[in-house]
mmCIF file of C-alpha atoms in Angstrom:
data_model
loop_
_atom_site.group_PDB
_atom_site.id
_atom_site.type_symbol
_atom_site.label_atom_id
_atom_site.label_comp_id
_atom_site.label_asym_id
_atom_site.label_seq_id
_atom_site.Cartn_x
_atom_site.Cartn_y
_atom_site.Cartn_z
ATOM 1 C CA MET A 1411 -23.747 -1.617 -18.200
ATOM 2 C CA ILE A 1412 -22.081 -4.915 -19.092
ATOM 3 C CA ASP A 1413 -18.769 -5.912 -17.508
ATOM 4 C CA PRO A 1414 -15.927 -7.802 -19.268
ATOM 5 C CA PHE A 1415 -17.464 -11.138 -18.291
ATOM 6 C CA GLY A 1416 -20.926 -10.459 -19.673
ATOM 7 C CA ARG A 1417 -22.555 -9.660 -16.330
ATOM 8 C CA LYS A 1418 -25.101 -6.850 -16.259
ATOM 9 C CA VAL A 1419 -24.314 -4.313 -13.549
ATOM 10 C CA SER A 1420 -27.656 -3.138 -12.196
ATOM 11 C CA TYR A 1421 -27.104 -2.830 -8.436
ATOM 12 C CA LEU A 1422 -25.277 0.057 -6.732
ATOM 13 C CA ARG A 1423 -24.411 0.057 -3.045
ATOM 14 C CA VAL A 1424 -23.598 3.543 -1.778
ATOM 15 C CA SER A 1425 -21.780 4.191 1.477
ATOM 16 C CA VAL A 1426 -22.974 7.607 2.611
ATOM 17 C CA THR A 1427 -20.590 7.722 5.601
ATOM 18 C CA ASP A 1428 -17.763 5.697 7.131
ATOM 19 C CA ARG A 1429 -18.930 6.696 10.624
ATOM 20 C CA CYS A 1430 -20.987 4.548 12.946
ATOM 21 C CA ASP A 1431 -22.396 4.732 16.456
ATOM 22 C CA LEU A 1432 -21.258 1.148 17.173
ATOM 23 C CA ARG A 1433 -17.864 -0.601 16.834
ATOM 24 C CA CYS A 1434 -18.665 -4.166 15.802
ATOM 25 C CA VAL A 1435 -15.649 -6.417 16.201
ATOM 26 C CA TYR A 1436 -15.763 -7.851 12.653
ATOM 27 C CA CYS A 1437 -16.255 -4.462 10.976
ATOM 28 C CA MET A 1438 -14.008 -1.930 12.708
ATOM 29 C CA ALA A 1439 -10.968 -1.568 14.856
ATOM 30 C CA GLU A 1440 -11.771 -0.311 18.350
ATOM 31 C CA ASP A 1441 -9.798 2.885 17.814
ATOM 32 C CA MET A 1442 -10.973 4.012 14.377
ATOM 33 C CA THR A 1443 -9.755 7.060 12.483
ATOM 34 C CA PHE A 1444 -12.592 8.355 10.369
ATOM 35 C CA LEU A 1445 -12.419 10.393 7.183
ATOM 36 C CA PRO A 1446 -12.147 14.172 7.430
ATOM 37 C CA LYS A 1447 -15.491 15.685 6.506
ATOM 38 C CA ALA A 1448 -13.843 17.669 3.692
ATOM 39 C CA GLU A 1449 -13.146 14.416 1.841
ATOM 40 C CA VAL A 1450 -16.745 13.239 2.020
ATOM 41 C CA LEU A 1451 -19.108 13.988 -0.858
ATOM 42 C CA SER A 1452 -22.102 16.153 -0.132
ATOM 43 C CA LEU A 1453 -25.519 14.537 -0.273
ATOM 44 C CA GLU A 1454 -26.175 16.505 -3.452
ATOM 45 C CA GLU A 1455 -23.012 15.086 -5.026
ATOM 46 C CA LEU A 1456 -23.969 11.561 -4.032
ATOM 47 C CA ASP A 1457 -27.394 12.153 -5.551
ATOM 48 C CA ARG A 1458 -25.837 13.321 -8.807
ATOM 49 C CA LEU A 1459 -23.611 10.260 -8.992
ATOM 50 C CA CYS A 1460 -26.557 7.964 -8.286
ATOM 51 C CA GLY A 1461 -28.471 9.711 -11.062
ATOM 52 C CA ALA A 1462 -25.677 8.969 -13.509
ATOM 53 C CA PHE A 1463 -25.709 5.285 -12.552
ATOM 54 C CA ILE A 1464 -29.484 5.137 -12.932
ATOM 55 C CA LYS A 1465 -29.217 6.624 -16.414
ATOM 56 C CA LEU A 1466 -26.702 3.905 -17.279
ATOM 57 C CA GLY A 1467 -29.007 1.101 -16.186
ATOM 58 C CA VAL A 1468 -28.766 0.699 -12.417
ATOM 59 C CA ASP A 1469 -32.248 -0.067 -11.104
ATOM 60 C CA ARG A 1470 -31.500 -1.027 -7.511
ATOM 61 C CA ILE A 1471 -29.698 1.182 -4.958
ATOM 62 C CA ARG A 1472 -28.883 0.366 -1.352
ATOM 63 C CA LEU A 1473 -27.615 3.112 0.961
ATOM 64 C CA THR A 1474 -25.135 1.833 3.522
ATOM 65 C CA GLY A 1475 -22.401 3.075 5.844
ATOM 66 C CA GLY A 1476 -20.790 2.888 8.363
ATOM 67 C CA GLU A 1477 -24.236 3.515 9.746
ATOM 68 C CA PRO A 1478 -26.105 5.479 7.054
ATOM 69 C CA LEU A 1479 -28.771 6.881 9.354
ATOM 70 C CA VAL A 1480 -26.263 8.787 11.494
ATOM 71 C CA ARG A 1481 -25.422 11.082 8.573
ATOM 72 C CA LYS A 1482 -27.054 14.463 9.036
ATOM 73 C CA ASN A 1483 -30.020 15.092 6.722
ATOM 74 C CA VAL A 1484 -29.535 11.743 4.946
ATOM 75 C CA ILE A 1485 -33.298 11.416 4.609
ATOM 76 C CA SER A 1486 -33.106 14.113 1.911
ATOM 77 C CA LEU A 1487 -31.038 11.714 -0.205
ATOM 78 C CA PHE A 1488 -33.571 8.946 0.366
ATOM 79 C CA ARG A 1489 -36.343 11.291 -0.760
ATOM 80 C CA SER A 1490 -34.493 12.380 -3.892
ATOM 81 C CA LEU A 1491 -33.704 8.811 -4.890
ATOM 82 C CA GLY A 1492 -37.192 7.693 -3.966
ATOM 83 C CA ALA A 1493 -38.562 10.191 -6.480
ATOM 84 C CA ARG A 1494 -36.755 8.145 -9.157
ATOM 85 C CA LEU A 1495 -38.665 4.966 -8.342
ATOM 86 C CA GLY A 1496 -40.803 3.798 -11.234
ATOM 87 C CA ALA A 1497 -40.663 3.055 -14.945
ATOM 88 C CA GLY A 1498 -37.317 3.967 -16.471
ATOM 89 C CA GLY A 1499 -35.758 4.575 -13.073
ATOM 90 C CA LEU A 1500 -35.245 2.565 -9.906
ATOM 91 C CA ARG A 1501 -37.040 -0.665 -9.143
ATOM 92 C CA GLU A 1502 -35.973 -0.598 -5.515
ATOM 93 C CA LEU A 1503 -34.382 1.678 -2.911
ATOM 94 C CA THR A 1504 -33.190 -0.022 0.258
ATOM 95 C CA THR A 1505 -30.786 0.430 3.149
ATOM 96 C CA THR A 1506 -28.735 -1.570 5.628
ATOM 97 C CA THR A 1507 -28.669 -0.246 9.189
ATOM 98 C CA ASN A 1508 -27.795 -1.264 12.719
ATOM 99 C CA GLY A 1509 -31.269 -0.161 13.765
ATOM 100 C CA THR A 1510 -30.306 2.375 16.418
ATOM 101 C CA GLN A 1511 -31.909 5.300 14.545
ATOM 102 C CA LEU A 1512 -35.007 3.549 13.249
ATOM 103 C CA VAL A 1513 -37.363 4.643 16.012
ATOM 104 C CA ARG A 1514 -37.111 8.208 14.748
ATOM 105 C CA MET A 1515 -36.542 7.498 11.028
ATOM 106 C CA ALA A 1516 -38.566 4.427 10.007
ATOM 107 C CA GLY A 1517 -41.620 6.455 9.040
ATOM 108 C CA ASP A 1518 -39.550 8.868 6.967
ATOM 109 C CA LEU A 1519 -37.869 5.983 5.162
ATOM 110 C CA HIS A 1520 -41.224 4.481 4.222
ATOM 111 C CA ALA A 1521 -42.503 7.876 3.088
ATOM 112 C CA ALA A 1522 -39.406 8.246 0.885
ATOM 113 C CA GLY A 1523 -40.194 5.018 -0.942
ATOM 114 C CA VAL A 1524 -38.177 2.449 0.986
ATOM 115 C CA ARG A 1525 -40.136 -0.782 1.437
ATOM 116 C CA ARG A 1526 -37.485 -3.229 2.607
ATOM 117 C CA ILE A 1527 -34.497 -2.873 4.943
ATOM 118 C CA ASN A 1528 -31.721 -5.025 6.352
ATOM 119 C CA VAL A 1529 -30.901 -4.693 10.034
ATOM 120 C CA SER A 1530 -27.635 -5.994 11.469
ATOM 121 C CA LEU A 1531 -28.360 -7.987 14.632
ATOM 122 C CA ASP A 1532 -25.841 -10.694 15.499
ATOM 123 C CA THR A 1533 -27.381 -11.911 18.746
ATOM 124 C CA LEU A 1534 -30.466 -11.611 20.931
ATOM 125 C CA ASP A 1535 -28.400 -11.861 24.097
ATOM 126 C CA PRO A 1536 -27.781 -8.402 25.661
ATOM 127 C CA GLY A 1537 -24.351 -9.332 27.025
ATOM 128 C CA ALA A 1538 -23.148 -10.821 23.753
ATOM 129 C CA PHE A 1539 -24.570 -7.815 21.881
ATOM 130 C CA ALA A 1540 -22.541 -5.438 24.053
ATOM 131 C CA ALA A 1541 -19.410 -7.517 23.475
ATOM 132 C CA ILE A 1542 -19.844 -7.724 19.694
ATOM 133 C CA THR A 1543 -20.639 -4.019 19.286
ATOM 134 C CA ARG A 1544 -18.135 -3.034 22.001
ATOM 135 C CA TRP A 1545 -20.499 -0.517 23.603
ATOM 136 C CA GLY A 1546 -23.939 -0.983 22.113
ATOM 137 C CA LYS A 1547 -27.158 -1.858 23.911
ATOM 138 C CA LEU A 1548 -29.600 -4.355 22.467
ATOM 139 C CA GLU A 1549 -32.816 -2.514 23.348
ATOM 140 C CA PRO A 1550 -32.477 0.460 20.916
ATOM 141 C CA THR A 1551 -31.875 -1.904 18.010
ATOM 142 C CA LEU A 1552 -34.872 -4.076 18.922
ATOM 143 C CA ASP A 1553 -37.026 -0.976 19.381
ATOM 144 C CA GLY A 1554 -35.889 0.199 15.944
ATOM 145 C CA ILE A 1555 -36.706 -3.126 14.322
ATOM 146 C CA PHE A 1556 -40.248 -3.090 15.667
ATOM 147 C CA ALA A 1557 -40.662 0.577 14.712
ATOM 148 C CA ALA A 1558 -39.686 -0.373 11.153
ATOM 149 C CA LYS A 1559 -42.225 -3.195 11.128
ATOM 150 C CA ALA A 1560 -44.919 -0.839 12.425
ATOM 151 C CA ALA A 1561 -44.036 1.665 9.684
ATOM 152 C CA GLY A 1562 -44.691 -0.955 7.014
ATOM 153 C CA LEU A 1563 -41.104 -1.883 6.194
ATOM 154 C CA ALA A 1564 -40.221 -5.504 5.484
ATOM 155 C CA VAL A 1565 -37.287 -6.387 7.742
ATOM 156 C CA LYS A 1566 -34.489 -8.841 7.078
ATOM 157 C CA ILE A 1567 -32.122 -9.580 9.941
ATOM 158 C CA ASN A 1568 -28.427 -9.862 8.998
ATOM 159 C CA VAL A 1569 -26.242 -12.015 11.245
ATOM 160 C CA VAL A 1570 -22.474 -12.306 10.858
ATOM 161 C CA ALA A 1571 -21.655 -15.850 11.945
ATOM 162 C CA MET A 1572 -18.704 -15.964 14.362
ATOM 163 C CA LYS A 1573 -17.219 -19.060 15.912
ATOM 164 C CA GLY A 1574 -17.346 -19.024 19.682
ATOM 165 C CA VAL A 1575 -19.343 -15.792 19.681
ATOM 166 C CA ASN A 1576 -22.861 -16.381 18.392
ATOM 167 C CA GLU A 1577 -22.948 -19.875 16.892
ATOM 168 C CA ASP A 1578 -25.220 -21.011 19.722
ATOM 169 C CA GLN A 1579 -27.737 -18.269 18.826
ATOM 170 C CA PHE A 1580 -28.875 -19.345 15.365
ATOM 171 C CA ASP A 1581 -31.743 -21.621 16.409
ATOM 172 C CA ARG A 1582 -33.068 -18.938 18.717
ATOM 173 C CA MET A 1583 -32.745 -16.342 15.958
ATOM 174 C CA ILE A 1584 -34.680 -18.491 13.464
ATOM 175 C CA ALA A 1585 -37.494 -18.968 15.966
ATOM 176 C CA TRP A 1586 -37.565 -15.261 16.867
ATOM 177 C CA CYS A 1587 -37.642 -14.170 13.223
ATOM 178 C CA GLY A 1588 -40.429 -16.649 12.565
ATOM 179 C CA GLU A 1589 -42.421 -15.299 15.499
ATOM 180 C CA HIS A 1590 -42.167 -11.698 14.310
ATOM 181 C CA GLY A 1591 -42.326 -12.180 10.540
ATOM 182 C CA PHE A 1592 -38.724 -11.364 9.617
ATOM 183 C CA ASP A 1593 -36.444 -13.033 7.106
ATOM 184 C CA LEU A 1594 -32.944 -13.938 8.257
ATOM 185 C CA CYS A 1595 -29.570 -13.944 6.527
ATOM 186 C CA LEU A 1596 -26.369 -15.514 7.873
ATOM 187 C CA ILE A 1597 -23.081 -14.070 6.579
ATOM 188 C CA GLU A 1598 -19.560 -15.454 6.710
ATOM 189 C CA THR A 1599 -17.040 -13.039 8.209
ATOM 190 C CA MET A 1600 -14.916 -11.444 5.475
ATOM 191 C CA PRO A 1601 -11.176 -10.565 5.590
ATOM 192 C CA LEU A 1602 -11.615 -6.797 5.290
ATOM 193 C CA GLY A 1603 -9.473 -4.353 7.273
ATOM 194 C CA GLU A 1604 -7.325 -4.699 10.356
ATOM 195 C CA ILE A 1605 -9.321 -5.635 13.430
ATOM 196 C CA THR A 1606 -8.535 -6.543 17.023
ATOM 197 C CA GLY A 1607 -7.901 -10.293 17.185
ATOM 198 C CA ASP A 1608 -7.474 -12.994 14.556
ATOM 199 C CA ARG A 1609 -10.138 -13.633 11.923
ATOM 200 C CA ASN A 1610 -9.177 -17.279 11.905
ATOM 201 C CA ASP A 1611 -10.657 -17.391 15.404
ATOM 202 C CA GLN A 1612 -13.877 -15.730 14.172
ATOM 203 C CA TYR A 1613 -14.394 -17.639 10.923
ATOM 204 C CA LEU A 1614 -17.323 -20.047 10.887
ATOM 205 C CA PRO A 1615 -18.027 -21.853 7.569
ATOM 206 C CA LEU A 1616 -21.728 -21.649 6.801
ATOM 207 C CA SER A 1617 -21.713 -25.012 5.035
ATOM 208 C CA GLY A 1618 -21.381 -26.633 8.458
ATOM 209 C CA VAL A 1619 -23.888 -24.240 10.027
ATOM 210 C CA ARG A 1620 -26.496 -25.130 7.416
ATOM 211 C CA SER A 1621 -26.028 -28.843 8.074
ATOM 212 C CA GLN A 1622 -26.368 -28.288 11.802
ATOM 213 C CA LEU A 1623 -29.533 -26.216 11.414
ATOM 214 C CA ARG A 1624 -31.129 -29.028 9.443
ATOM 215 C CA GLN A 1625 -31.125 -31.123 12.611
ATOM 216 C CA ASN A 1626 -33.856 -28.869 14.024
ATOM 217 C CA TRP A 1627 -35.363 -27.137 10.988
ATOM 218 C CA THR A 1628 -36.596 -28.160 7.543
ATOM 219 C CA LEU A 1629 -34.879 -25.964 4.953
ATOM 220 C CA ASP A 1630 -36.644 -26.102 1.588
ATOM 221 C CA GLU A 1631 -34.741 -24.815 -1.431
ATOM 222 C CA THR A 1632 -36.171 -21.791 -3.218
ATOM 223 C CA ASP A 1633 -35.260 -19.649 -6.207
ATOM 224 C CA TYR A 1634 -36.122 -16.469 -4.288
ATOM 225 C CA THR A 1635 -33.616 -13.654 -4.724
ATOM 226 C CA THR A 1636 -33.341 -10.015 -3.704
ATOM 227 C CA GLY A 1637 -30.695 -9.258 -6.327
ATOM 228 C CA GLY A 1638 -27.878 -9.765 -3.836
ATOM 229 C CA PRO A 1639 -25.537 -12.699 -3.204
ATOM 230 C CA ALA A 1640 -27.584 -14.674 -0.674
ATOM 231 C CA ARG A 1641 -28.885 -18.169 -1.414
ATOM 232 C CA TYR A 1642 -32.287 -18.559 0.227
ATOM 233 C CA TYR A 1643 -34.232 -21.416 1.763
ATOM 234 C CA THR A 1644 -37.687 -21.453 3.314
ATOM 235 C CA VAL A 1645 -37.853 -22.622 6.923
ATOM 236 C CA ARG A 1646 -40.871 -24.923 6.729
ATOM 237 C CA GLU A 1647 -41.665 -24.656 10.447
ATOM 238 C CA THR A 1648 -41.879 -20.840 10.435
ATOM 239 C CA GLY A 1649 -42.719 -19.996 6.823
ATOM 240 C CA ARG A 1650 -39.918 -17.405 6.760
ATOM 241 C CA ARG A 1651 -36.819 -17.384 4.588
ATOM 242 C CA ILE A 1652 -33.221 -17.880 5.656
ATOM 243 C CA GLY A 1653 -30.355 -16.795 3.412
ATOM 244 C CA PHE A 1654 -26.680 -17.703 3.425
ATOM 245 C CA ILE A 1655 -23.968 -15.378 2.112
ATOM 246 C CA THR A 1656 -20.850 -17.485 1.611
ATOM 247 C CA PRO A 1657 -17.975 -15.535 0.012
ATOM 248 C CA LEU A 1658 -15.466 -18.105 1.265
ATOM 249 C CA THR A 1659 -17.080 -21.553 1.271
ATOM 250 C CA HIS A 1660 -18.996 -20.960 -1.978
ATOM 251 C CA ASN A 1661 -18.322 -17.660 -3.683
ATOM 252 C CA PHE A 1662 -20.992 -15.984 -5.764
ATOM 253 C CA CYS A 1663 -18.797 -14.047 -8.175
ATOM 254 C CA GLU A 1664 -20.135 -15.656 -11.356
ATOM 255 C CA SER A 1665 -23.442 -13.825 -10.938
ATOM 256 C CA CYS A 1666 -22.177 -10.565 -9.422
ATOM 257 C CA ASN A 1667 -24.255 -7.589 -10.549
ATOM 258 C CA ARG A 1668 -22.926 -5.099 -7.994
ATOM 259 C CA VAL A 1669 -20.504 -2.218 -7.620
ATOM 260 C CA ARG A 1670 -19.839 -0.125 -4.528
ATOM 261 C CA LEU A 1671 -19.499 3.644 -4.231
ATOM 262 C CA THR A 1672 -17.899 5.119 -1.131
ATOM 263 C CA CYS A 1673 -18.768 8.434 0.479
ATOM 264 C CA THR A 1674 -15.568 9.909 -1.020
ATOM 265 C CA GLY A 1675 -16.650 9.089 -4.578
ATOM 266 C CA THR A 1676 -14.417 6.051 -4.959
ATOM 267 C CA LEU A 1677 -15.983 3.247 -6.961
ATOM 268 C CA PHE A 1678 -14.961 -0.306 -6.086
ATOM 269 C CA MET A 1679 -15.884 -2.766 -8.802
ATOM 270 C CA CYS A 1680 -15.362 -5.677 -6.388
ATOM 271 C CA LEU A 1681 -15.617 -5.845 -2.590
ATOM 272 C CA GLY A 1682 -12.626 -8.186 -2.453
ATOM 273 C CA GLN A 1683 -10.255 -6.286 -4.763
ATOM 274 C CA ASP A 1684 -8.352 -3.026 -4.359
ATOM 275 C CA ASP A 1685 -8.807 -1.721 -7.897
ATOM 276 C CA ALA A 1686 -10.972 1.384 -7.802
ATOM 277 C CA ALA A 1687 -12.003 4.427 -9.808
ATOM 278 C CA ASP A 1688 -11.994 8.007 -8.562
ATOM 279 C CA LEU A 1689 -15.339 9.522 -9.514
ATOM 280 C CA ARG A 1690 -14.970 12.539 -7.238
ATOM 281 C CA ARG A 1691 -12.495 14.177 -9.620
ATOM 282 C CA PRO A 1692 -14.745 14.121 -12.711
ATOM 283 C CA LEU A 1693 -17.770 14.901 -10.542
ATOM 284 C CA ARG A 1694 -16.165 18.092 -9.257
ATOM 285 C CA ASP A 1695 -14.439 19.078 -12.506
ATOM 286 C CA PRO A 1696 -16.225 22.206 -13.834
ATOM 287 C CA ALA A 1697 -15.250 21.201 -17.359
ATOM 288 C CA MET A 1698 -16.805 17.747 -17.041
ATOM 289 C CA ASP A 1699 -20.364 17.388 -18.280
ATOM 290 C CA ALA A 1700 -22.817 14.568 -17.593
ATOM 291 C CA GLU A 1701 -21.581 12.625 -20.598
ATOM 292 C CA GLY A 1702 -18.008 12.786 -19.304
ATOM 293 C CA LEU A 1703 -19.075 11.505 -15.901
ATOM 294 C CA GLU A 1704 -20.933 8.612 -17.489
ATOM 295 C CA LYS A 1705 -17.868 7.809 -19.587
ATOM 296 C CA ALA A 1706 -15.753 7.629 -16.409
ATOM 297 C CA ILE A 1707 -18.261 5.206 -14.878
ATOM 298 C CA LEU A 1708 -18.293 2.996 -17.973
ATOM 299 C CA GLU A 1709 -14.494 2.901 -18.038
ATOM 300 C CA ALA A 1710 -14.520 1.668 -14.442
ATOM 301 C CA ILE A 1711 -17.086 -1.025 -15.220
ATOM 302 C CA SER A 1712 -14.823 -2.231 -18.034
ATOM 303 C CA ARG A 1713 -12.279 -3.168 -15.326
ATOM 304 C CA LYS A 1714 -14.642 -5.153 -13.102
ATOM 305 C CA PRO A 1715 -12.732 -8.354 -12.191
ATOM 306 C CA LYS A 1716 -13.998 -11.886 -12.491
ATOM 307 C CA GLY A 1717 -13.903 -12.529 -8.749
ATOM 308 C CA HIS A 1718 -12.582 -11.631 -5.321
ATOM 309 C CA ASP A 1719 -9.411 -12.687 -3.501
ATOM 310 C CA PHE A 1720 -10.979 -13.500 -0.134
ATOM 311 C CA VAL A 1721 -9.263 -16.217 1.870
ATOM 312 C CA ILE A 1722 -9.031 -16.961 5.584
ATOM 313 C CA GLU A 1723 -6.391 -19.449 6.605
ATOM 314 C CA ARG A 1724 -3.983 -20.189 9.406
ATOM 315 C CA GLY A 1725 -0.663 -18.437 9.056
ATOM 316 C CA ARG A 1726 -2.194 -15.557 7.102
ATOM 317 C CA SER A 1727 -2.772 -12.728 9.527
ATOM 318 C CA GLN A 1728 -3.164 -9.879 7.023
ATOM 319 C CA PRO A 1729 -6.642 -9.147 5.655
ATOM 320 C CA ALA A 1730 -7.243 -9.792 1.952
ATOM 321 C CA VAL A 1731 -8.173 -6.107 1.621
ATOM 322 C CA ALA A 1732 -6.798 -3.387 3.914
ATOM 323 C CA ARG A 1733 -9.876 -1.141 3.980
ATOM 324 C CA HIS A 1734 -12.559 -1.770 6.589
ATOM 325 C CA MET A 1735 -16.064 -2.844 5.651
ATOM 326 C CA SER A 1736 -17.297 0.467 7.052
ATOM 327 C CA VAL A 1737 -15.335 2.315 4.351
ATOM 328 C CA THR A 1738 -16.625 0.306 1.407
ATOM 329 C CA GLY A 1739 -20.175 -0.138 2.629
ATOM 330 C CA GLY A 1740 -21.802 -3.222 4.060
#
């Protein structure tokens, strides 16, 4: 699949649920209204849609949420997609999780074919963790991370950088990841969805963070990539990688290879744009065959925009996009 700007679309991020067992301040409002279950695609329908994308050239799929591992029987979707790993199918099947369910599910994920996961962990301080997640406890996430490591999964820690919240934690996080063999990725907060508070107060440019980190760490440039938007460096003192995802200070749109499918069958061609395609209708249309579904996907790809409209600035209180990150998929 080639978009209007010559970029090959080979990476599909699938939100299997908008629900989560945490309420992180940058992701959700405290009082969320979740989708009625009747609007959510079945796991079998999500599997069929993923199959259509794979046939059209997608070779990397990441299952996300909300929190993907809270969806009942979601491991069956991992297993079905994992069976498509190999020549002519997927090169990689991954997931992003908050870690709370990994103690019970890490082994099943590995058995399904997952070899690498991202875990959201914005701080190692229990009090700050409770404040960021609104009601979460740090210990279950840490237990999940170490269960994933024990199961043979490579772990990357995702940290949303927030001014006045966790900016004093980054040195500690680099050292901790180095100690335990994890890669680390810092992410700028994005203007998605109405939240409690002002994103201008949260926003922390990673250009400044990177300069500050260089006072204590040697960051060597590398061409390493996971197929996503992060720019990676190797931390010479630990031997681990640190990535920076910078949609605002240095956007990565020119190399975007991704589209996002929600649990309702809505395809967003860009995280930072509202244009979308309804794939649930052709998916559920008895008169629509596989070729018709693929045609609907290709039509959507033909509308993929050149870039996003993200901006955070004083005097602009509305988010660039009204939907929450938990709806689109992290």
